[in-house]
Coordinates of C-alpha atoms and ligand atoms in Angstrom, one line a residue:
X1 CA -71.7 6.7 -24.1
X2 CA -70.1 4.0 -26.2
X3 CA -67.3 6.5 -27.0
X4 CA -66.8 7.4 -23.3
X5 CA -66.6 3.8 -22.4
X6 CA -64.1 3.2 -25.2
X7 CA -61.9 6.1 -23.8
X8 CA -62.1 4.6 -20.3
X9 CA -61.1 1.2 -21.5
X10 CA -58.3 2.6 -23.5
X11 CA -57.1 4.7 -20.5
X12 CA -57.2 1.7 -18.1
X13 CA -55.2 -0.4 -20.6
X14 CA -52.6 2.4 -20.9
X15 CA -52.5 2.7 -17.1
X16 CA -51.9 -1.0 -16.7
X17 CA -49.2 -1.1 -19.4
X18 CA -47.5 1.9 -17.7
X19 CA -47.8 0.2 -14.3
X20 CA -46.2 -3.1 -15.5
X21 CA -43.5 -1.2 -17.2
X22 CA -42.5 0.9 -14.3
X23 CA -42.8 -2.1 -12.0
X24 CA -40.4 -4.2 -14.0
X25 CA -38.2 -1.2 -14.3
X26 CA -38.1 -0.9 -10.6
X27 CA -37.5 -4.6 -9.8
X28 CA -33.8 -4.0 -10.0
X29 CA -30.9 -3.1 -7.7
X30 CA -30.7 0.6 -6.9
X31 CA -28.1 2.7 -8.6
X32 CA -25.8 3.1 -5.6
X33 CA -25.9 -0.7 -4.8
X34 CA -22.5 -2.4 -5.0
X35 CA -21.8 -5.9 -5.9
X36 CA -18.7 -7.6 -4.7
X37 CA -16.9 -10.8 -3.6
X38 CA -15.1 -11.6 -0.5
X39 CA -12.1 -13.6 0.6
X40 CA -9.7 -13.7 3.7
X41 CA -5.9 -13.7 4.0
X42 CA -5.4 -17.1 5.6
X43 CA -7.8 -18.8 3.3
X44 CA -6.2 -17.7 0.1
X45 CA -2.8 -16.2 0.3
X46 CA -0.4 -19.0 1.2
X47 CA 3.2 -17.8 1.5
X48 CA 2.9 -18.6 5.1
X49 CA 6.5 -17.9 6.0
X50 CA 7.7 -15.8 3.0
X51 CA 9.3 -12.4 3.0
X52 CA 9.4 -11.9 6.8
X53 CA 5.9 -13.0 7.5
X54 CA 5.7 -14.4 11.1
X55 CA 3.6 -17.3 12.5
X56 CA -0.2 -16.8 13.0
X57 CA -2.3 -19.1 15.2
X58 CA -3.6 -20.8 12.1
X59 CA 0.0 -21.6 10.9
X60 CA 0.5 -23.1 14.3
X61 CA -2.8 -25.1 14.6
X62 CA -2.5 -26.6 11.1
X63 CA 1.3 -27.5 11.6
X64 CA 0.9 -28.9 15.2
X65 CA -2.5 -30.3 15.1
X66 CA -3.2 -31.4 11.6
X67 CA -5.9 -33.8 12.8
X68 CA -8.0 -30.6 13.7
X69 CA -8.4 -30.1 9.9
X70 CA -10.8 -32.5 8.2
X71 CA -8.3 -33.3 5.4
X72 CA -5.2 -32.5 7.5
X73 CA -4.4 -29.7 5.1
X74 CA -3.1 -26.1 5.9
X75 CA -3.2 -22.7 4.2
X76 CA 0.7 -22.9 3.6
X77 CA 0.0 -22.5 0.0
X78 CA -3.8 -22.2 -0.2
X79 CA -4.8 -20.4 -3.5
X80 CA -1.3 -19.0 -3.7
X81 CA -2.7 -15.5 -4.0
X82 CA 0.6 -14.2 -2.4
X83 CA 1.9 -15.0 -6.0
X84 CA -1.2 -15.2 -8.1
X85 CA -2.8 -12.0 -7.0
X86 CA -2.7 -10.4 -10.5
X87 CA -4.9 -13.4 -11.7
X88 CA -7.3 -12.6 -8.8
X89 CA -7.7 -9.0 -10.1
X90 CA -8.2 -10.4 -13.6
X91 CA -11.2 -12.5 -12.2
X92 CA -12.6 -9.6 -10.3
X93 CA -12.5 -7.6 -13.6
X94 CA -14.0 -10.4 -15.5
X95 CA -16.9 -10.5 -12.9
X96 CA -17.3 -6.8 -13.1
X97 CA -17.5 -6.3 -9.3
X98 CA -17.4 -2.9 -7.7
X99 CA -16.1 -4.2 -4.3
X100 CA -13.4 -6.6 -3.4
X101 CA -13.4 -7.6 0.3
X102 CA -10.2 -9.2 1.5
X103 CA -8.3 -9.2 4.8
X104 CA -4.8 -8.2 5.8
X105 CA -2.6 -10.7 7.4
X106 CA -1.5 -8.9 10.6
X107 CA 1.6 -11.3 10.6
X108 CA 2.6 -10.2 7.1
X109 CA 2.5 -6.4 7.9
X110 CA 3.9 -6.3 11.4
X111 CA 6.7 -8.5 12.6
X112 CA 9.0 -8.5 15.5
X113 CA 8.5 -10.3 18.8
X114 CA 5.2 -8.5 19.6
X115 CA 4.4 -7.1 16.1
X116 CA 5.7 -3.6 16.5
X117 CA 7.9 -3.5 13.3
X118 CA 6.6 -2.8 9.9
X119 CA 7.5 -5.5 7.4
X120 CA 8.1 -3.7 4.1
X121 CA 7.9 -6.8 1.9
X122 CA 4.3 -7.6 3.3
X123 CA 3.3 -3.9 2.9
X124 CA 4.5 -4.1 -0.8
X125 CA 2.3 -7.1 -1.4
X126 CA -0.9 -5.2 -0.2
X127 CA 0.2 -2.0 -1.9
X128 CA 0.5 -3.8 -5.3
X129 CA -2.9 -5.5 -4.8
X130 CA -4.7 -2.3 -3.8
X131 CA -3.1 -0.2 -6.5
X132 CA -4.1 -2.8 -9.1
X133 CA -7.7 -2.9 -7.9
X134 CA -8.0 0.8 -8.0
X135 CA -6.5 0.9 -11.5
X136 CA -9.3 -1.3 -12.5
X137 CA -12.1 0.6 -10.9
X138 CA -12.5 -1.9 -8.0
X139 CA -12.9 -0.6 -4.5
X140 CA -11.1 -2.4 -1.8
X141 CA -13.1 -3.3 1.3
X142 CA -10.5 -4.3 4.0
X143 CA -10.9 -6.5 7.1
X144 CA -8.3 -6.0 9.7
X145 CA -8.9 -9.1 11.7
X146 CA -10.1 -12.3 10.0
X147 CA -9.0 -14.8 12.6
X148 CA -5.3 -15.1 12.0
X149 CA -4.0 -13.8 15.3
X150 CA -0.2 -13.5 15.7
X151 CA 0.9 -16.6 17.6
X152 CA 3.0 -14.6 20.0
X153 CA -0.1 -12.5 21.0
X154 CA -2.1 -15.7 21.5
X155 CA 0.5 -17.0 24.0
X156 CA -0.4 -14.0 26.2
X157 CA -4.0 -15.1 26.4
X158 CA -5.3 -13.7 23.1
X159 CA -8.5 -11.8 23.6
X160 CA -8.8 -12.6 27.3
X161 CA -5.8 -10.3 27.9
X162 CA -6.8 -6.7 27.8
X163 CA -3.3 -5.9 26.4
X164 CA -4.9 -7.2 23.2
X165 CA -6.7 -3.9 22.8
X166 CA -3.2 -2.2 22.6
X167 CA -1.8 -4.6 20.2
X168 CA -4.8 -4.4 18.0
X169 CA -4.9 -0.6 18.0
X170 CA -1.3 -0.4 17.0
X171 CA -2.1 -2.8 14.1
X172 CA -5.1 -0.8 13.1
X173 CA -3.4 2.6 13.2
X174 CA -0.4 1.1 11.1
X175 CA -2.9 -0.2 8.5
X176 CA -4.7 3.2 8.3
X177 CA -1.3 4.9 7.9
X178 CA -0.1 2.6 5.2
X179 CA -3.3 2.0 3.1
X180 CA -5.9 4.5 4.2
X181 CA -5.1 6.9 1.4
X182 CA -6.6 4.3 -1.0
X183 CA -8.8 2.1 1.3
X184 CA -12.0 3.9 2.1
X185 CA -14.1 0.9 3.6
X186 CA -12.6 -0.7 6.7
X187 CA -13.9 -3.6 8.7
X188 CA -12.4 -4.1 12.2
X189 CA -13.5 -7.8 12.9
X190 CA -15.0 -10.6 11.1
X191 CA -17.6 -12.5 13.0
X192 CA -16.9 -11.7 16.7
X193 CA -19.4 -14.4 17.8
X194 CA -17.4 -17.1 16.1
X195 CA -14.2 -15.7 17.6
X196 CA -15.6 -15.7 21.1
X197 CA -18.4 -18.0 21.3
X198 CA -18.6 -20.8 18.7
X199 CA -15.1 -21.5 17.4
X200 CA -13.7 -20.8 20.8
X201 CA -10.8 -19.1 19.2
X202 CA -10.7 -16.7 22.1
X203 CA -7.0 -17.6 22.5
X204 CA -6.7 -17.7 18.8
X205 CA -6.4 -21.4 19.0
X206 CA -9.4 -22.0 16.8
X207 CA -9.8 -25.3 18.6
X208 CA -12.9 -26.2 20.5
X209 CA -11.2 -26.4 23.8
X210 CA -12.6 -23.6 25.9
X211 CA -16.4 -23.7 26.1
X212 CA -16.2 -21.6 29.3
X213 CA -18.8 -19.1 30.3
X214 CA -16.2 -16.7 31.8
X215 CA -13.6 -16.3 29.2
X216 CA -16.2 -16.3 26.4
X217 CA -17.6 -13.0 27.8
X218 CA -14.1 -11.6 28.6
X219 CA -13.4 -12.1 24.9
X220 CA -16.5 -10.3 23.6
X221 CA -15.8 -7.5 26.2
X222 CA -12.1 -6.9 25.0
X223 CA -13.2 -7.4 21.4
X224 CA -15.7 -4.6 21.6
X225 CA -13.2 -2.4 23.4
X226 CA -10.6 -3.1 20.6
X227 CA -13.2 -2.4 17.9
X228 CA -14.2 0.9 19.5
X229 CA -10.5 1.9 19.9
X230 CA -9.8 1.3 16.3
X231 CA -12.9 3.3 15.3
X232 CA -11.8 6.3 17.5
X233 CA -8.3 6.2 16.2
X234 CA -9.7 6.3 12.7
X235 CA -12.1 9.0 13.6
X236 CA -9.5 11.2 15.4
X237 CA -6.5 10.8 13.3
X238 CA -7.5 9.7 9.8
X239 CA -11.0 10.5 8.9
X240 CA -10.6 14.2 8.1
X241 CA -7.8 13.5 5.6
X242 CA -8.8 10.0 4.3
X243 CA -12.6 10.4 4.4
X244 CA -13.5 6.7 4.6
X245 CA -15.8 4.6 6.6
X246 CA -15.3 2.0 9.3
X247 CA -17.6 -0.7 10.7
X248 CA -17.6 -4.3 11.9
X249 CA -18.9 -7.5 10.4
X250 CA -21.3 -9.7 12.4
X251 CA -22.6 -13.0 11.3
X252 CA -26.3 -13.7 11.9
X253 CA -28.0 -16.9 11.4
X254 CA -31.7 -16.1 11.5
X255 CA -33.5 -17.6 14.4
X256 CA -37.2 -18.5 13.6
X257 CA -39.5 -19.5 16.4
X258 CA -40.1 -23.3 16.0
X259 CA -43.7 -22.8 17.0
X260 CA -45.9 -19.8 17.9
X261 CA -45.8 -20.7 21.6
X262 CA -44.8 -17.6 23.6
X263 CA -41.8 -19.4 25.1
X264 CA -40.4 -20.3 21.6
X265 CA -41.1 -16.9 20.3
X266 CA -39.2 -15.5 23.3
X267 CA -36.4 -18.1 22.8
X268 CA -35.9 -17.2 19.2
X269 CA -35.5 -13.5 20.2
X270 CA -33.2 -14.5 23.0
X271 CA -31.0 -16.4 20.6
X272 CA -30.9 -13.4 18.2
X273 CA -29.9 -11.1 21.1
X274 CA -27.2 -13.5 22.3
X275 CA -25.8 -14.1 18.8
X276 CA -26.1 -10.7 17.2
X277 CA -27.3 -8.1 19.8
X278 CA -24.5 -8.9 22.2
X279 CA -22.2 -7.1 19.8
X280 CA -24.5 -4.9 17.8
X281 CA -26.4 -3.5 20.8
X282 CA -23.3 -2.0 22.6
X283 CA -22.2 -0.5 19.3
X284 CA -25.5 0.8 18.0
X285 CA -27.7 1.3 21.0
X286 CA -26.0 1.0 24.5
X287 CA -24.6 -1.8 26.6
X288 CA -25.5 -5.5 26.1
X289 CA -29.0 -6.4 25.4
X290 CA -31.2 -6.6 28.6
X291 CA -32.1 -10.2 27.9
X292 CA -28.5 -11.1 27.9
X293 CA -27.6 -9.2 31.0
X294 CA -30.6 -10.7 32.9
X295 CA -30.1 -14.2 31.7
X296 CA -26.4 -14.5 32.4
X297 CA -26.9 -13.1 35.8
X298 CA -29.6 -15.6 36.6
X299 CA -27.7 -18.6 35.3
X300 CA -24.5 -17.4 37.0
X301 CA -26.4 -17.3 40.3
X302 CA -27.7 -20.7 39.8
X303 CA -24.1 -22.0 39.2
X304 CA -23.1 -20.3 42.4
X305 CA -20.9 -17.7 40.9
X306 CA -20.5 -14.7 43.2
X307 CA -21.5 -12.4 40.4
X308 CA -22.6 -12.5 36.8
X309 CA -20.1 -14.1 34.4
X310 CA -20.9 -11.4 31.9
X311 CA -18.0 -8.9 32.0
X312 CA -19.7 -5.6 32.6
X313 CA -18.8 -2.3 31.0
X314 CA -18.3 0.8 33.1
X315 CA -20.5 3.7 32.1
X316 CA -17.5 5.4 30.4
X317 CA -16.8 2.2 28.4
X318 CA -20.5 2.0 27.3
X319 CA -20.3 5.6 26.0
X320 CA -17.0 4.8 24.3
X321 CA -18.4 1.8 22.4
X322 CA -21.7 3.4 21.5
X323 CA -21.8 4.9 18.0
X324 CA -18.6 3.3 16.7
X325 CA -19.8 2.4 13.3
X326 CA -20.5 3.9 9.9
X327 CA -22.2 0.8 8.6
X328 CA -22.9 -2.7 9.8
X329 CA -21.4 -5.6 8.0
X330 CA -23.6 -8.7 7.8
X331 CA -22.5 -12.2 7.1
X332 CA -25.4 -14.5 6.5
X333 CA -25.6 -18.2 5.5
X334 CA -28.6 -20.0 7.0
X335 CA -31.6 -20.1 9.3
X336 CA -32.6 -22.2 12.4
X337 CA -35.9 -23.2 14.1
X338 CA -35.5 -22.3 17.6
X339 CA -37.3 -23.4 20.8
X340 CA -37.0 -22.9 24.4
X341 CA -34.4 -25.2 26.0
X342 CA -34.2 -26.9 29.2
X343 CA -31.9 -25.5 32.0
X344 CA -28.7 -27.4 31.5
X345 CA -26.8 -29.3 34.3
X346 CA -25.3 -26.7 36.7
X347 CA -21.9 -28.4 36.6
X348 CA -21.0 -26.5 33.4
X349 CA -20.9 -22.9 32.3
X350 CA -20.9 -21.7 28.7
X351 CA -22.2 -19.1 26.4
X352 CA -24.3 -21.7 24.7
X353 CA -25.9 -23.0 27.9
X354 CA -26.7 -19.4 28.8
X355 CA -28.8 -19.0 25.6
X356 CA -31.1 -21.8 26.9
X357 CA -32.5 -22.7 23.4
X358 CA -32.5 -25.7 21.2
X359 CA -32.4 -25.4 17.4
X360 CA -33.1 -27.6 14.4
X361 CA -33.2 -27.2 10.7
X362 CA -36.1 -28.3 8.7
X363 CA -35.5 -31.4 6.6
X364 CA -37.3 -29.9 3.6
X365 CA -34.8 -27.1 3.3
X366 CA -32.1 -27.8 0.6
X367 CA -28.7 -28.9 2.1
X368 CA -25.4 -27.6 1.2
X369 CA -21.8 -28.9 1.4
X370 CA -21.3 -27.4 4.8
X371 CA -23.1 -29.1 7.5
X372 CA -26.0 -27.0 9.0
X373 CA -25.9 -24.4 6.3
X374 CA -29.3 -25.3 4.7
X375 CA -30.7 -22.9 1.9
X376 CA -33.4 -20.6 3.4
X377 CA -33.6 -17.5 1.4
X378 CA -36.5 -15.9 3.4
X379 CA -34.3 -16.1 6.6
X380 CA -32.1 -13.4 5.1
X381 CA -35.0 -11.1 4.4
X382 CA -36.2 -11.6 8.0
X383 CA -32.7 -11.0 9.4
X384 CA -32.5 -7.7 7.4
X385 CA -35.9 -6.6 8.6
X386 CA -35.0 -7.4 12.2
X387 CA -31.9 -5.4 11.9
X388 CA -33.8 -2.4 10.5
X389 CA -36.4 -2.5 13.3
X390 CA -34.0 -3.3 16.1
X391 CA -31.3 -0.8 15.2
X392 CA -33.1 2.1 13.4
X393 CA -32.3 1.0 9.9
X394 CA -28.5 1.4 9.7
X395 CA -26.6 1.0 6.4
X396 CA -25.9 -2.6 6.0
X397 CA -23.2 -4.1 3.8
X398 CA -23.8 -7.8 3.2
X399 CA -20.2 -8.8 3.5
X400 CA -20.6 -12.4 3.0
X401 CA -23.2 -14.8 1.7
X402 CA -22.6 -17.9 -0.3
X403 CA -23.2 -21.5 -1.0
X404 CA -20.9 -24.5 -0.4
X405 CA -20.6 -27.9 -2.0
X406 CA -18.2 -30.8 -1.8
X407 CA -18.1 -31.4 -5.6
X408 CA -16.4 -28.3 -7.1
X409 CA -18.4 -28.9 -10.4
X410 CA -18.2 -26.1 -13.0
X411 CA -21.8 -26.5 -13.9
X412 CA -22.9 -25.5 -10.4
X413 CA -26.6 -24.8 -10.8
X414 CA -27.1 -25.4 -7.1
X415 CA -25.1 -22.3 -6.5
X416 CA -26.9 -20.3 -9.2
X417 CA -30.2 -21.1 -7.5
X418 CA -28.8 -20.0 -4.2
X419 CA -27.6 -16.6 -5.4
X420 CA -30.8 -16.1 -7.4
X421 CA -32.9 -16.6 -4.3
X422 CA -30.8 -14.9 -1.7
X423 CA -30.2 -11.9 -4.0
X424 CA -34.0 -11.8 -4.6
X425 CA -34.5 -11.8 -0.8
X426 CA -32.1 -8.9 -0.6
X427 CA -33.9 -7.0 -3.3
X428 CA -37.3 -7.7 -1.5
X429 CA -35.8 -6.2 1.7
X430 CA -34.7 -3.2 -0.2
X431 CA -37.6 -2.4 -2.4
X432 CA -40.5 -3.8 -0.4
X433 CA -39.4 -3.3 3.1
X434 CA -37.1 -0.3 2.9
X435 CA -34.1 -1.8 4.5
X436 CA -30.9 0.1 3.9
X437 CA -28.8 -2.6 2.2
X438 CA -26.0 -1.0 0.3
X439 CA -24.0 -4.0 -1.0
X440 CA -23.8 -7.7 -1.5
X441 CA -20.5 -9.5 -1.4
X442 CA -20.5 -13.1 -2.5
X443 CA -18.5 -15.6 -0.4
X444 CA -16.2 -16.5 -2.1
X445 CA -14.3 -15.4 -5.2
X446 CA -12.8 -18.8 -5.4
X447 CA -12.6 -22.2 -3.7
X448 CA -10.2 -21.8 -0.7
X449 CA -9.1 -23.1 2.7
X450 CA -12.3 -23.5 4.6
X451 CA -10.8 -23.6 8.1
X452 CA -11.3 -26.9 9.9
X453 CA -13.0 -28.3 6.8
X454 CA -9.8 -27.8 4.8
X455 CA -10.3 -28.0 1.0
X456 CA -13.3 -30.4 1.3
X457 CA -15.9 -27.6 1.3
X458 CA -16.0 -25.3 -1.7
X459 CA -17.6 -21.9 -1.7
X460 CA -16.0 -20.5 -4.9
X461 CA -17.4 -18.7 -7.9
X462 CA -14.1 -19.9 -9.4
X463 CA -12.8 -23.4 -9.2
X464 CA -9.2 -23.7 -8.0
X465 CA -7.0 -26.7 -9.0
X466 CA -5.2 -27.4 -5.8
X467 CA -3.1 -30.1 -7.5
X468 CA -1.6 -27.6 -9.8
X469 CA 1.4 -25.6 -8.5
X470 CA 0.0 -22.5 -10.1
X471 CA -3.4 -23.0 -8.5
X472 CA -5.1 -22.5 -11.9
X473 CA -8.6 -20.9 -11.5
X474 CA -11.5 -21.6 -13.7
X475 CA -14.8 -19.8 -13.9
X476 CA -17.8 -21.8 -12.8
X477 CA -21.4 -21.2 -14.2
X478 CA -22.3 -19.4 -11.0
X479 CA -19.6 -16.8 -11.8
X480 CA -21.2 -16.3 -15.3
X481 CA -24.5 -15.9 -13.7
X482 CA -23.2 -13.3 -11.1
X483 CA -21.4 -11.5 -13.9
X484 CA -24.7 -11.1 -15.7
X485 CA -26.6 -9.9 -12.6
X486 CA -23.9 -7.3 -12.1
X487 CA -24.2 -5.9 -15.7
X488 CA -28.1 -6.0 -15.8
X489 CA -28.6 -5.3 -12.1
X490 CA -31.6 -7.6 -12.4
X491 CA -32.3 -11.3 -11.7
X492 CA -34.4 -12.5 -14.6
Ligands
LIG501 C1 -33.6 -26.6 -4.0 O1 -33.1 -27.5 -4.9 C2 -33.9 -27.6 -6.1 C3 -33.2 -28.7 -6.8 O2 -31.9 -28.4 -7.1 C4 -34.0 -26.3 -6.8 O3 -34.7 -26.5 -7.9 C5 -34.6 -25.2 -5.8 O4 -34.6 -24.0 -6.5 C6 -33.8 -25.2 -4.5 N1 -34.5 -24.3 -3.6 C7 -33.9 -23.3 -3.0 C8 -34.7 -22.5 -2.1 O5 -32.6 -23.0 -3.2
LIG502 C1 -38.2 -12.6 -6.9 O1 -39.2 -12.5 -6.0 C2 -40.4 -12.0 -6.6 C3 -41.4 -11.8 -5.5 O2 -41.6 -12.9 -4.8 C4 -40.9 -13.0 -7.7 O3 -42.1 -12.5 -8.3 C5 -39.8 -13.1 -8.7 O4 -40.2 -14.2 -9.6 C6 -38.5 -13.6 -8.1 N1 -37.5 -13.5 -9.1 C7 -36.7 -14.5 -9.4 C8 -35.7 -14.3 -10.4 O5 -36.7 -15.6 -8.8

């Protein structure tokens, strides 16, 4: 009996040792998971009028309305990546990333009055960059549209003019032709809801001038049609020979109900559907989410519009948009506590009023350098789970996630904590919840031009000296931390 007891004890010790060994062995990123970093053309390139590049809306805003930018700066030089791109590739190598997400400047590749002429010098810049990345085993992830609309197209009404679909299709086809032999991951748009609903850059202006519940939905409608068209062009003309993938990047701030009252739970879900579902649902499921259709119809009626302000798809258009994705790109920064809002005055119409929610952030959540971007790692896990359950667990690439400050210190422990916790939330979503997350791309490779915050808000893993003509880059501690995670594929 004593002997038998001993054997059982021994066995159970062995089993628990084995358990803990396999568990720690499993608490790491799956083999096919990719790490990367992200940037965008206007935020880093500079060379704003070099070698045949034409004017984008951001060139125009920063030059004509400097007061719109917090420090009155511009992306004229930015990180000077137009000249320092080899240094950028060195940094990517140093980090050990598998993916580099960047965007093409439409105005660098296509010139002429209405962007129908290929600008060889611009093409050469991206060829050099892409070739160098591939030479170093880094896969390019390329965004076609990251907000820098050609100024000329903006004057035609930007995304409110359905001619935009044709301009964008021509640009997308040109990009696939020029770079698709080497670029295998394409993203049509970055953050449509910022383009159409929040930054009000519907016309490409980027200025908060058009909170208008008619043109905001016209923008989403044309944007979705342009996205679908680019997808179909890729599918029909390029996929068989190039074999890549194409998707869209949506940003998603998690909406957590402020209380468990049914109207707040409903409000949080409404907010998710207005923010994310309005783009994801037509692409993945079919048509706009029902709650969006019903709510805009109701509010339009209250405002005495003859019909809903939501621009409806025809049945053929719904079919054409459905299924136009190989993966879903997700940008995620923060979380809100959402409650049911009051019906706003009927004098105004806007997307935001239509959502009929109010939102706050908890004071106990750590702040960051960007207003309203508090640190809430569990929000990412919830967002990923919601995507899984709402859309049938599509492949998700986290195309942006990052921490900003206003100090730019090299010993940036605040950023290390952020990545530790958000990467852990990602890992939990993958390992414990079975969400199909395939990649994480940190925003951003380096400090850069943060839109209307100029250079005041810094997101970089590398510090950039904006006073130095060479824009010297220096590794921050967070870059060293990320480097280590990429090697070990673990967080501890
Ligand atoms: C909040 O900040 C503190 C102090 O810097 C840090 O220890 C903690 O990990 C942070 N929490 C999160 C969730 O980032
Ligand atoms: C990640 O989360 C798990 C589960 O909550 C926790 O046990 C672990 O300590 C976390 N890892 C790090 C590096 O924070």
